[in-house]
XYZ file of C-alpha atoms in Angstrom:
607
model
C -41.952 11.799 -3.990
C -41.158 15.072 -5.729
C -37.753 16.611 -6.374
C -36.520 18.306 -3.210
C -33.647 20.796 -2.868
C -32.308 21.770 0.548
C -30.700 25.196 0.658
C -27.117 25.019 1.876
C -26.648 21.268 1.671
C -27.608 21.142 -2.028
C -29.260 17.746 -1.579
C -31.392 16.700 -4.560
C -33.740 13.689 -4.586
C -35.257 12.165 -7.734
C -38.248 9.879 -7.807
C -38.170 6.474 -9.492
C -40.435 7.909 -12.244
C -37.986 10.731 -12.866
C -35.071 8.312 -13.023
C -36.962 6.232 -15.583
C -37.628 9.346 -17.691
C -33.914 10.228 -17.612
C -32.984 6.715 -18.756
C -35.554 6.822 -21.565
C -34.203 10.196 -22.719
C -30.639 8.844 -22.741
C -31.756 5.835 -24.824
C -33.478 8.137 -27.333
C -30.307 10.241 -27.683
C -28.177 7.099 -28.186
C -30.607 5.868 -30.863
C -30.452 9.223 -32.681
C -26.640 9.137 -32.530
C -26.664 5.633 -34.006
C -28.997 6.704 -36.852
C -26.838 9.758 -37.550
C -23.720 7.580 -37.854
C -25.578 5.324 -40.310
C -26.497 8.333 -42.458
C -23.023 9.907 -42.401
C -20.739 6.884 -42.395
C -17.771 6.895 -44.785
C -18.065 4.917 -47.994
C -14.354 4.039 -47.931
C -14.463 2.099 -44.662
C -16.831 -0.360 -43.047
C -19.458 0.581 -40.473
C -18.322 1.505 -36.951
C -17.095 -1.374 -34.824
C -19.291 -2.406 -31.867
C -16.058 -2.992 -29.944
C -14.869 0.554 -30.712
C -18.256 1.930 -29.680
C -17.955 -0.027 -26.427
C -14.476 1.429 -25.967
C -15.779 4.982 -26.439
C -18.364 4.460 -23.697
C -15.672 3.713 -21.119
C -14.899 6.430 -18.588
C -11.408 7.963 -18.793
C -8.563 6.162 -20.667
C -8.321 8.999 -23.242
C -4.846 8.164 -24.557
C -5.553 4.432 -24.650
C -8.779 5.041 -26.592
C -6.936 7.162 -29.164
C -4.233 4.518 -29.649
C -6.762 1.670 -29.946
C -8.788 3.641 -32.510
C -5.613 4.291 -34.525
C -4.782 0.587 -34.309
C -8.283 -0.308 -35.496
C -8.008 2.166 -38.367
C -4.688 0.655 -39.453
C -6.030 -2.900 -39.283
C -8.988 -1.847 -41.442
C -6.550 -0.282 -43.900
C -4.405 -3.404 -43.931
C -7.485 -5.581 -44.513
C -8.627 -3.485 -47.488
C -5.147 -3.566 -49.054
C -5.190 -7.340 -48.880
C -8.665 -7.434 -50.415
C -7.383 -5.275 -53.289
C -4.473 -7.641 -53.868
C -1.636 -5.551 -52.415
C 1.201 -7.394 -50.691
C 2.188 -6.867 -47.062
C 4.889 -9.304 -45.997
C 5.495 -8.041 -42.450
C 2.064 -7.971 -40.874
C 1.454 -6.104 -37.630
C 2.031 -8.182 -34.501
C -1.115 -8.894 -32.482
C 0.825 -9.549 -29.274
C 0.433 -6.853 -26.607
C 1.809 -5.754 -23.251
C -0.563 -3.930 -20.909
C 0.800 -2.254 -17.789
C -1.128 -0.508 -15.067
C -2.027 -0.615 -11.413
C -4.955 -2.741 -10.146
C -8.401 -1.831 -11.466
C -7.208 0.304 -14.392
C -8.924 -1.885 -16.991
C -6.205 -4.241 -18.278
C -8.464 -7.317 -18.447
C -11.325 -5.286 -19.935
C -9.001 -3.888 -22.625
C -7.759 -7.386 -23.476
C -11.378 -8.478 -24.082
C -12.015 -5.463 -26.322
C -8.885 -6.220 -28.373
C -10.140 -9.785 -28.846
C -13.449 -8.415 -30.161
C -11.656 -6.027 -32.541
C -9.416 -8.779 -33.944
C -12.479 -10.991 -34.420
C -14.584 -8.262 -36.071
C -11.848 -7.647 -38.632
C -11.479 -11.372 -39.351
C -7.906 -11.467 -38.031
C -8.771 -14.049 -35.376
C -11.361 -16.809 -35.639
C -13.038 -16.061 -32.306
C -13.250 -13.327 -29.693
C -12.637 -15.598 -26.722
C -10.028 -14.614 -24.123
C -8.309 -17.412 -22.207
C -7.156 -15.942 -18.892
C -4.297 -17.615 -17.053
C -1.438 -16.955 -14.625
C 1.753 -18.472 -13.262
C 0.010 -21.160 -11.185
C -1.561 -22.668 -14.316
C 1.610 -22.501 -16.414
C 4.577 -23.373 -14.199
C 4.912 -26.977 -13.101
C 6.777 -28.635 -10.259
C 9.034 -30.971 -12.249
C 10.904 -31.169 -15.561
C 8.628 -31.253 -18.612
C 5.432 -30.248 -16.813
C 5.819 -26.497 -17.417
C 6.277 -26.877 -21.184
C 3.246 -29.185 -21.338
C 1.086 -26.784 -19.264
C 2.096 -23.780 -21.358
C 1.500 -25.552 -24.684
C -1.927 -26.726 -23.474
C -2.885 -23.112 -22.722
C -1.598 -21.934 -26.105
C -3.622 -24.644 -27.877
C -6.693 -23.694 -25.857
C -6.261 -20.062 -26.981
C -5.815 -20.892 -30.687
C -7.802 -18.490 -32.845
C -8.307 -16.166 -29.857
C -6.392 -14.359 -27.128
C -4.199 -15.776 -24.362
C -4.148 -13.292 -21.479
C -1.494 -13.784 -18.766
C -2.109 -11.569 -15.745
C 0.778 -10.655 -13.424
C 3.112 -12.020 -16.089
C 6.177 -10.751 -14.184
C 5.658 -13.551 -11.644
C 6.913 -16.022 -14.262
C 10.469 -14.798 -13.541
C 10.876 -14.418 -9.799
C 13.812 -12.552 -8.282
C 16.407 -14.941 -6.897
C 14.423 -18.024 -7.921
C 15.960 -21.438 -7.245
C 17.143 -23.895 -9.885
C 13.936 -25.926 -9.620
C 11.733 -22.933 -10.490
C 10.591 -23.449 -14.091
C 9.206 -19.969 -14.775
C 11.881 -19.344 -17.417
C 10.778 -22.520 -19.220
C 7.274 -21.062 -19.566
C 8.751 -17.853 -21.015
C 10.929 -19.769 -23.499
C 7.943 -21.881 -24.595
C 5.822 -18.755 -25.186
C 8.592 -17.120 -27.248
C 8.873 -20.278 -29.363
C 5.139 -20.342 -30.137
C 5.110 -16.605 -30.962
C 7.835 -17.049 -33.577
C 6.547 -20.324 -35.022
C 5.479 -20.377 -38.678
C 2.998 -23.158 -38.017
C -0.723 -22.824 -37.333
C 0.148 -22.893 -33.643
C 1.102 -19.201 -33.854
C -2.473 -18.113 -34.780
C -3.287 -16.431 -31.496
C -2.672 -13.162 -29.707
C -0.597 -13.156 -26.519
C -1.330 -10.335 -24.086
C 0.894 -9.958 -21.022
C -0.313 -7.744 -18.186
C 1.029 -6.552 -14.859
C 2.061 -3.679 -12.630
C 4.322 -1.078 -14.324
C 7.517 -1.392 -12.255
C 7.392 -5.188 -12.040
C 6.750 -5.546 -15.803
C 9.639 -3.177 -16.541
C 12.047 -5.349 -14.529
C 10.548 -8.533 -15.995
C 11.025 -7.428 -19.618
C 14.502 -6.052 -18.888
C 15.510 -9.492 -17.612
C 14.028 -11.197 -20.712
C 15.254 -9.310 -23.826
C 14.228 -12.209 -26.081
C 10.621 -11.864 -24.951
C 10.697 -8.053 -25.017
C 11.838 -7.996 -28.654
C 8.665 -9.861 -29.704
C 6.504 -6.871 -28.768
C 6.845 -3.792 -31.019
C 6.849 -0.397 -29.275
C 3.363 0.510 -30.518
C 2.013 -2.649 -28.856
C 3.004 -1.514 -25.361
C 0.054 0.126 -23.599
C 0.194 1.797 -20.195
C -3.084 2.435 -18.392
C -2.841 5.363 -15.982
C -4.668 5.476 -12.671
C -8.108 7.070 -12.935
C -8.458 10.665 -11.808
C -10.717 11.309 -8.810
C -13.453 12.856 -10.985
C -13.410 9.754 -13.209
C -13.640 7.425 -10.206
C -16.670 9.351 -8.932
C -18.278 9.056 -12.364
C -17.573 5.311 -12.341
C -19.163 5.058 -8.894
C -22.310 6.884 -10.001
C -22.509 4.687 -13.107
C -22.242 1.472 -11.043
C -24.941 2.738 -8.671
C -27.239 3.663 -11.564
C -26.734 0.252 -13.188
C -28.039 -1.241 -9.946
C -30.998 1.144 -9.702
C -29.532 3.556 -7.139
C -28.394 7.176 -7.064
C -26.288 9.060 -4.517
C -27.480 11.921 -2.370
C -25.117 14.893 -2.183
C -23.900 13.675 1.209
C -23.476 10.153 -0.144
C -21.395 11.407 -3.058
C -19.284 13.494 -0.678
C -18.612 10.432 1.501
C -17.803 8.352 -1.610
C -15.192 10.953 -2.542
C -13.724 10.855 0.984
C -13.500 7.046 0.979
C -11.786 7.010 -2.415
C -9.256 9.597 -1.248
C -8.519 7.564 1.888
C -7.975 4.444 -0.224
C -5.581 6.157 -2.664
C -2.431 5.339 -0.737
C -0.059 3.551 -3.110
C 0.169 1.465 -6.290
C -2.004 -1.246 -4.738
C -5.055 1.041 -4.863
C -7.715 -0.834 -6.823
C -9.020 2.108 -8.905
C -12.375 1.140 -10.509
C -12.340 -2.172 -8.645
C -12.139 -0.405 -5.283
C -14.902 2.019 -6.258
C -17.162 -0.854 -7.269
C -16.573 -2.555 -3.913
C -17.424 0.666 -2.049
C -20.655 1.149 -4.019
C -21.751 -2.474 -3.550
C -20.958 -2.205 0.160
C -23.124 0.947 0.350
C -25.985 -0.881 -1.380
C -25.626 -3.740 1.121
C -25.655 -1.281 4.047
C -28.812 0.319 2.663
C -30.608 -3.024 2.470
C -29.232 -4.390 5.753
C -30.239 -1.350 7.806
C -33.628 -0.428 6.357
C -36.673 -1.259 8.491
C -38.779 -3.917 6.737
C -41.714 -3.905 9.108
C -42.965 -0.406 8.266
C -43.987 1.506 5.163
C -40.915 2.211 3.005
C -40.469 5.287 0.847
C -38.884 5.465 -2.599
C -35.728 6.794 -0.931
C -35.382 3.490 0.913
C -35.258 1.669 -2.426
C -32.973 3.876 -4.511
C -31.091 6.587 -2.542
C -27.575 5.975 -1.189
C -26.928 8.422 1.635
C -23.825 9.442 3.551
C -24.797 6.952 6.271
C -24.900 4.095 3.732
C -21.482 4.904 2.221
C -19.587 5.656 5.451
C -17.448 2.986 7.112
C -19.108 1.706 10.238
C -16.729 2.434 13.119
C -16.854 0.423 16.298
C -16.058 2.778 19.152
C -13.730 1.430 21.818
C -14.266 3.626 24.862
C -11.297 2.123 26.670
C -8.813 2.807 23.908
C -6.576 5.812 24.445
C -6.130 8.517 21.830
C -2.583 8.786 20.407
C -2.031 11.986 22.417
C -3.113 10.190 25.606
C -0.788 7.288 24.807
C 2.088 9.746 24.379
C 1.406 11.477 27.680
C 1.080 8.110 29.442
C 4.690 7.208 28.613
C 7.061 7.285 31.556
C 9.623 10.100 31.412
C 10.556 11.609 28.023
C 9.141 15.008 28.995
C 11.203 16.914 26.424
C 10.323 14.383 23.715
C 6.612 14.809 24.491
C 6.957 18.585 24.168
C 8.748 18.314 20.814
C 6.152 15.897 19.372
C 3.318 18.107 20.673
C 4.968 21.123 19.046
C 5.233 19.287 15.692
C 1.624 18.115 15.969
C 0.307 21.601 16.768
C 2.200 23.086 13.831
C 0.807 20.430 11.467
C -2.776 20.961 12.720
C -2.623 24.737 12.268
C -1.195 24.438 8.755
C -4.015 22.008 7.892
C -6.612 24.502 9.165
C -5.006 27.371 7.235
C -5.022 25.259 4.076
C -8.743 24.461 4.444
C -9.531 28.163 4.857
C -7.531 29.086 1.761
C -4.751 30.816 3.699
C -1.055 30.521 2.739
C 0.572 27.624 4.566
C 4.157 26.669 5.239
C 5.189 23.321 3.658
C 5.166 20.605 6.310
C 8.532 19.021 7.089
C 7.533 15.963 9.106
C 10.616 13.822 8.485
C 12.654 13.614 11.695
C 15.836 12.263 13.260
C 15.483 10.438 16.593
C 18.774 10.180 18.488
C 19.466 8.224 21.653
C 20.697 4.935 23.060
C 18.792 1.672 22.516
C 15.728 1.221 24.699
C 14.987 4.914 25.193
C 11.548 4.781 23.532
C 12.314 5.871 19.956
C 10.288 3.121 18.244
C 7.362 3.506 20.673
C 7.165 7.268 20.107
C 7.467 6.782 16.326
C 4.424 4.478 16.392
C 2.394 7.036 18.363
C 3.612 9.833 16.050
C 2.290 7.871 13.037
C -1.105 7.465 14.722
C -1.247 11.183 15.546
C -0.510 12.141 11.934
C -3.291 9.828 10.754
C -5.717 11.285 13.296
C -5.170 14.847 12.026
C -5.488 13.743 8.385
C -1.855 13.965 7.253
C -1.373 10.207 6.785
C -3.935 7.786 5.357
C -2.887 4.607 7.144
C -0.868 5.758 10.128
C 1.059 2.491 10.408
C 4.730 2.059 11.314
C 7.216 0.058 9.244
C 10.486 -0.637 11.077
C 13.563 -1.565 9.067
C 17.362 -1.485 9.113
C 20.246 -1.485 6.653
C 19.730 -5.151 5.694
C 16.157 -4.368 4.572
C 17.354 -1.632 2.196
C 20.840 -2.542 0.937
C 21.458 -5.445 -1.443
C 24.813 -7.128 -2.194
C 24.780 -6.479 -5.958
C 24.691 -3.431 -8.248
C 21.172 -2.267 -9.172
C 19.365 -4.306 -6.520
C 19.563 -1.796 -3.661
C 17.246 0.738 -5.331
C 14.664 -2.004 -5.984
C 14.905 -3.262 -2.411
C 14.615 0.247 -0.929
C 11.630 1.158 -3.131
C 9.888 -2.051 -2.056
C 10.234 -1.109 1.620
C 9.057 2.452 0.896
C 5.990 1.110 -0.923
C 5.196 -0.940 2.182
C 5.357 2.241 4.310
C 3.300 4.553 2.071
C 0.522 6.224 4.012
C 2.488 5.780 7.236
C 5.920 6.148 8.818
C 9.121 4.379 7.739
C 11.357 4.028 10.806
C 14.973 3.234 9.875
C 16.715 1.969 12.991
C 20.494 2.360 13.260
C 20.263 4.488 10.117
C 23.913 5.501 10.504
C 24.791 2.068 9.068
C 23.781 3.494 5.657
C 26.828 5.797 5.729
C 29.196 4.674 2.964
C 32.290 3.005 4.355
C 34.019 2.271 1.044
C 33.732 2.794 -2.711
C 31.797 -0.441 -3.234
C 29.343 0.166 -0.384
C 25.739 0.376 -1.632
C 24.511 2.318 1.394
C 24.841 5.511 -0.634
C 22.524 4.078 -3.298
C 19.920 3.386 -0.601
C 20.227 6.960 0.701
C 19.894 8.416 -2.812
C 16.808 6.289 -3.407
C 15.305 7.433 -0.105
C 15.820 11.094 -1.062
C 14.275 10.510 -4.496
C 11.237 8.667 -3.093
C 10.723 11.258 -0.321
C 10.285 13.878 -3.024
C 8.021 11.630 -5.103
C 5.745 10.739 -2.160
C 5.943 14.083 -0.388
C 2.363 13.968 0.963
C 2.135 10.241 1.563
C 5.205 9.250 3.555
C 7.103 10.259 6.702
C 10.603 8.891 7.356
C 12.306 8.770 10.748
C 16.036 8.052 10.980
C 17.136 6.678 14.359
C 20.479 5.995 15.989
C 23.283 7.212 18.239
C 23.755 11.019 18.139
C 27.374 11.124 16.920
C 26.866 8.402 14.302
C 23.729 10.102 12.953
C 25.652 13.358 12.548
C 28.212 11.521 10.394
C 25.444 10.137 8.149
C 23.762 13.540 7.695
C 27.048 15.345 6.964
C 27.969 12.704 4.413
C 24.639 13.151 2.559
C 23.594 16.816 2.001
C 20.351 15.588 0.423
C 19.353 14.051 3.757
C 20.493 17.037 5.794
C 18.204 19.393 3.851
C 15.176 17.117 4.347
C 15.627 16.158 7.998
C 15.509 19.495 9.764
C 14.036 18.249 13.034
C 16.083 16.229 15.521
C 14.564 14.903 18.757
C 16.944 13.513 21.369
C 15.859 10.676 23.674
C 17.839 10.796 26.936
C 18.569 7.745 29.080
C 15.925 6.993 31.699
C 16.709 7.891 35.301
C 16.793 5.178 37.968
C 13.380 6.282 39.253
C 11.909 6.176 35.740
C 13.335 2.692 35.174
C 11.689 1.578 38.402
C 8.359 2.989 37.179
C 8.805 1.120 33.876
C 9.473 -2.109 35.766
C 6.463 -1.578 38.026
C 4.158 -0.783 35.075
C 5.447 -3.782 33.102
C 4.867 -6.123 36.063
C 1.305 -4.819 36.555
C 0.478 -5.534 32.895
C 0.886 -9.255 33.715
C -0.810 -9.156 37.119
C 2.297 -8.901 39.328
C 3.272 -6.349 41.966
C 6.371 -5.552 44.038
C 6.485 -5.870 47.804
C 6.300 -2.447 49.459
C 9.891 -2.370 50.786
C 11.365 -3.134 47.354
C 11.118 0.296 45.684
C 14.072 2.104 47.296
C 16.284 -0.985 47.160
C 15.581 -1.433 43.432
C 16.237 2.237 42.659
C 19.560 2.086 44.537
C 20.769 -1.066 42.816
C 19.657 0.186 39.349
C 21.565 3.396 40.000
C 24.709 1.414 40.688
C 24.274 -0.950 37.718
C 25.251 -0.627 34.089
C 21.970 -0.024 32.293
C 22.825 0.519 28.629
C 19.646 -1.337 27.725
C 17.444 1.271 29.397
C 13.742 0.239 29.142
C 14.666 -3.126 27.647
C 17.056 -3.659 30.545
C 14.263 -2.843 33.022
C 11.777 -5.257 31.416
C 14.400 -7.991 31.299
C 14.901 -7.639 35.080
C 11.183 -8.179 35.656
C 11.141 -11.216 33.333
C 14.023 -12.777 35.276
C 12.350 -12.005 38.629
C 9.117 -13.699 37.480
C 11.106 -16.830 36.589
C 12.796 -16.822 40.006
C 9.413 -16.363 41.703
C 8.027 -19.365 39.803
C 10.986 -21.496 40.865
C 10.625 -20.317 44.497
C 6.897 -21.095 44.663
C 7.243 -24.570 43.164
C 9.076 -25.696 46.293
C 6.702 -23.954 48.729
C 3.244 -24.538 50.155
C 1.853 -21.343 48.607
C 0.713 -22.663 45.215
C -2.942 -22.027 46.086
C -2.268 -18.583 47.579
C -3.330 -15.930 45.046
C -1.443 -13.215 46.927
C 1.784 -15.228 46.749
C 1.292 -15.867 43.009
C 1.203 -12.126 42.275
C 3.871 -10.827 44.693
C 7.516 -10.324 43.653
C 9.945 -10.280 46.594
C 13.473 -8.937 46.971
C 14.866 -12.454 46.777
C 13.332 -12.823 43.285
C 15.733 -10.082 42.188
C 18.674 -11.877 43.807
C 20.814 -11.829 40.643
C 20.388 -8.074 40.326
C 21.253 -7.427 43.986
C 24.199 -9.825 43.863
C 25.557 -8.058 40.784
C 25.033 -4.695 42.507
C 26.981 -5.925 45.568
C 29.899 -7.078 43.420
C 29.894 -3.778 41.511
C 30.066 -1.914 44.860
C 33.011 -4.068 45.984
C 34.832 -3.421 42.712
C 34.312 0.330 43.025
C 35.475 0.255 46.671
C 38.610 -1.703 45.826
C 39.467 0.717 43.026
C 38.964 3.659 45.389
C 41.196 2.023 48.008
C 43.984 1.362 45.524
C 44.153 5.018 44.578
C 44.601 6.217 48.212
């Protein structure tokens, strides 16, 4: 197969022979670089470290590389001073803290540090003992200290690496949780003057969790000098693509232009929040593409070189199973009973968002999208249902990556103590990233007194809305008057929630349609004469529950039907098992009759 370029698509194919030539050329260049370093190396310091050379080959991590090289240079300097007989009483601590999101290279960096310490003779071996809370914390008194000391002894002369170290001190842990004992034991071994202290402790975890963990353990924090705190940033998109191509090449594959474009799209879709796996996610995508290539190729015919080494767009793309029966979000919205004005408002928002997306793609100026909204109305008027559909619509047009709905209230955001509300609110926001956060009865966040932490939750919401501008939509829901109080009390909210959609109460006819639709979902139907009677009695009833009220009526009628049939001879009659009669709604009609009598008596007393 020869190199082929397709005009317009820019697709380039390389043969296996060409790939081999490229690899050979790269090896020659690396060999020449190695020989050049040998010829020009400094006489004052030792030859370049294999660990440092390995570090330099890593993609990205520029700041971390610079700091590690400076650390290596200092350790070399310190070693030579000792060899010359100079005194250094306070040696540099080998204990480290590594923070970063998943897949940013924390474990890999810990292994490189172990190699560096070993190369310089600071540690006896370059082995890294990896552990976590489950292997350290015991279930009864004395077990945790024993477990922790066993791990420390196992790591003697090397590195003890504790991943997700923040889990040792859990928020609100009970008295029988011995995580603090593990921390105290580690601090004791770090400060010991005995041989037991001859190891390097490296704690790793997510940035925010490690920050809170160290804040709560000042004794532990003080054992790590500032220069020994390393933060590993998320990889940039270009770096992730380079990592993907490198992983493919290591496995004997290359990407076509379409394959690389789809890899980019999948990475972008996965970059939702701090749980994004960075290099780990990219590796999984590439290995999945390789599996798809091998699982789909025809083995019974003659295969080309492309079948063995080219990853195409088809290989990288997620295989979607089409469900022909499933409605689109727009169809689901239109299928809702009533809410005509709400449907128009959501359609208007959707159309605006679509047009701005198109203008952006064509390089035209676009108005910033303000998708945060206030939904006002009584309970049971469809606010949560519409919010779920709204999230799906925004995902469909490419404005949200997940399109899920997270429903919460005041209790999910506000904590009883100072400083905890912001943490609690951020946790719920993190859960909603890539989707819609629906705060029901949001007016409860309005501050009622000086010590009320609702204001802290609101301030955190405003701060996080700005931080995650393109990755989060928030909907505040509640009664109209109460929501106005909340917005007036918080100017920051008022400026960010410019769209209010009101959900009116359902009419009696609409409530009947909801009841009828709900009954049909479970294989029931109403007798023909029941419609007008039900509409009349619903009209005369108190129906603050709206749609919930309607569904509850059907649930009660189904129970009455079951009780009626149990004492009849119709148990084998399929028609009877599906039919709901007027007498099954006896409680509703009885209540309606009493309400009519009450109204009549009041009218008579006023004459």
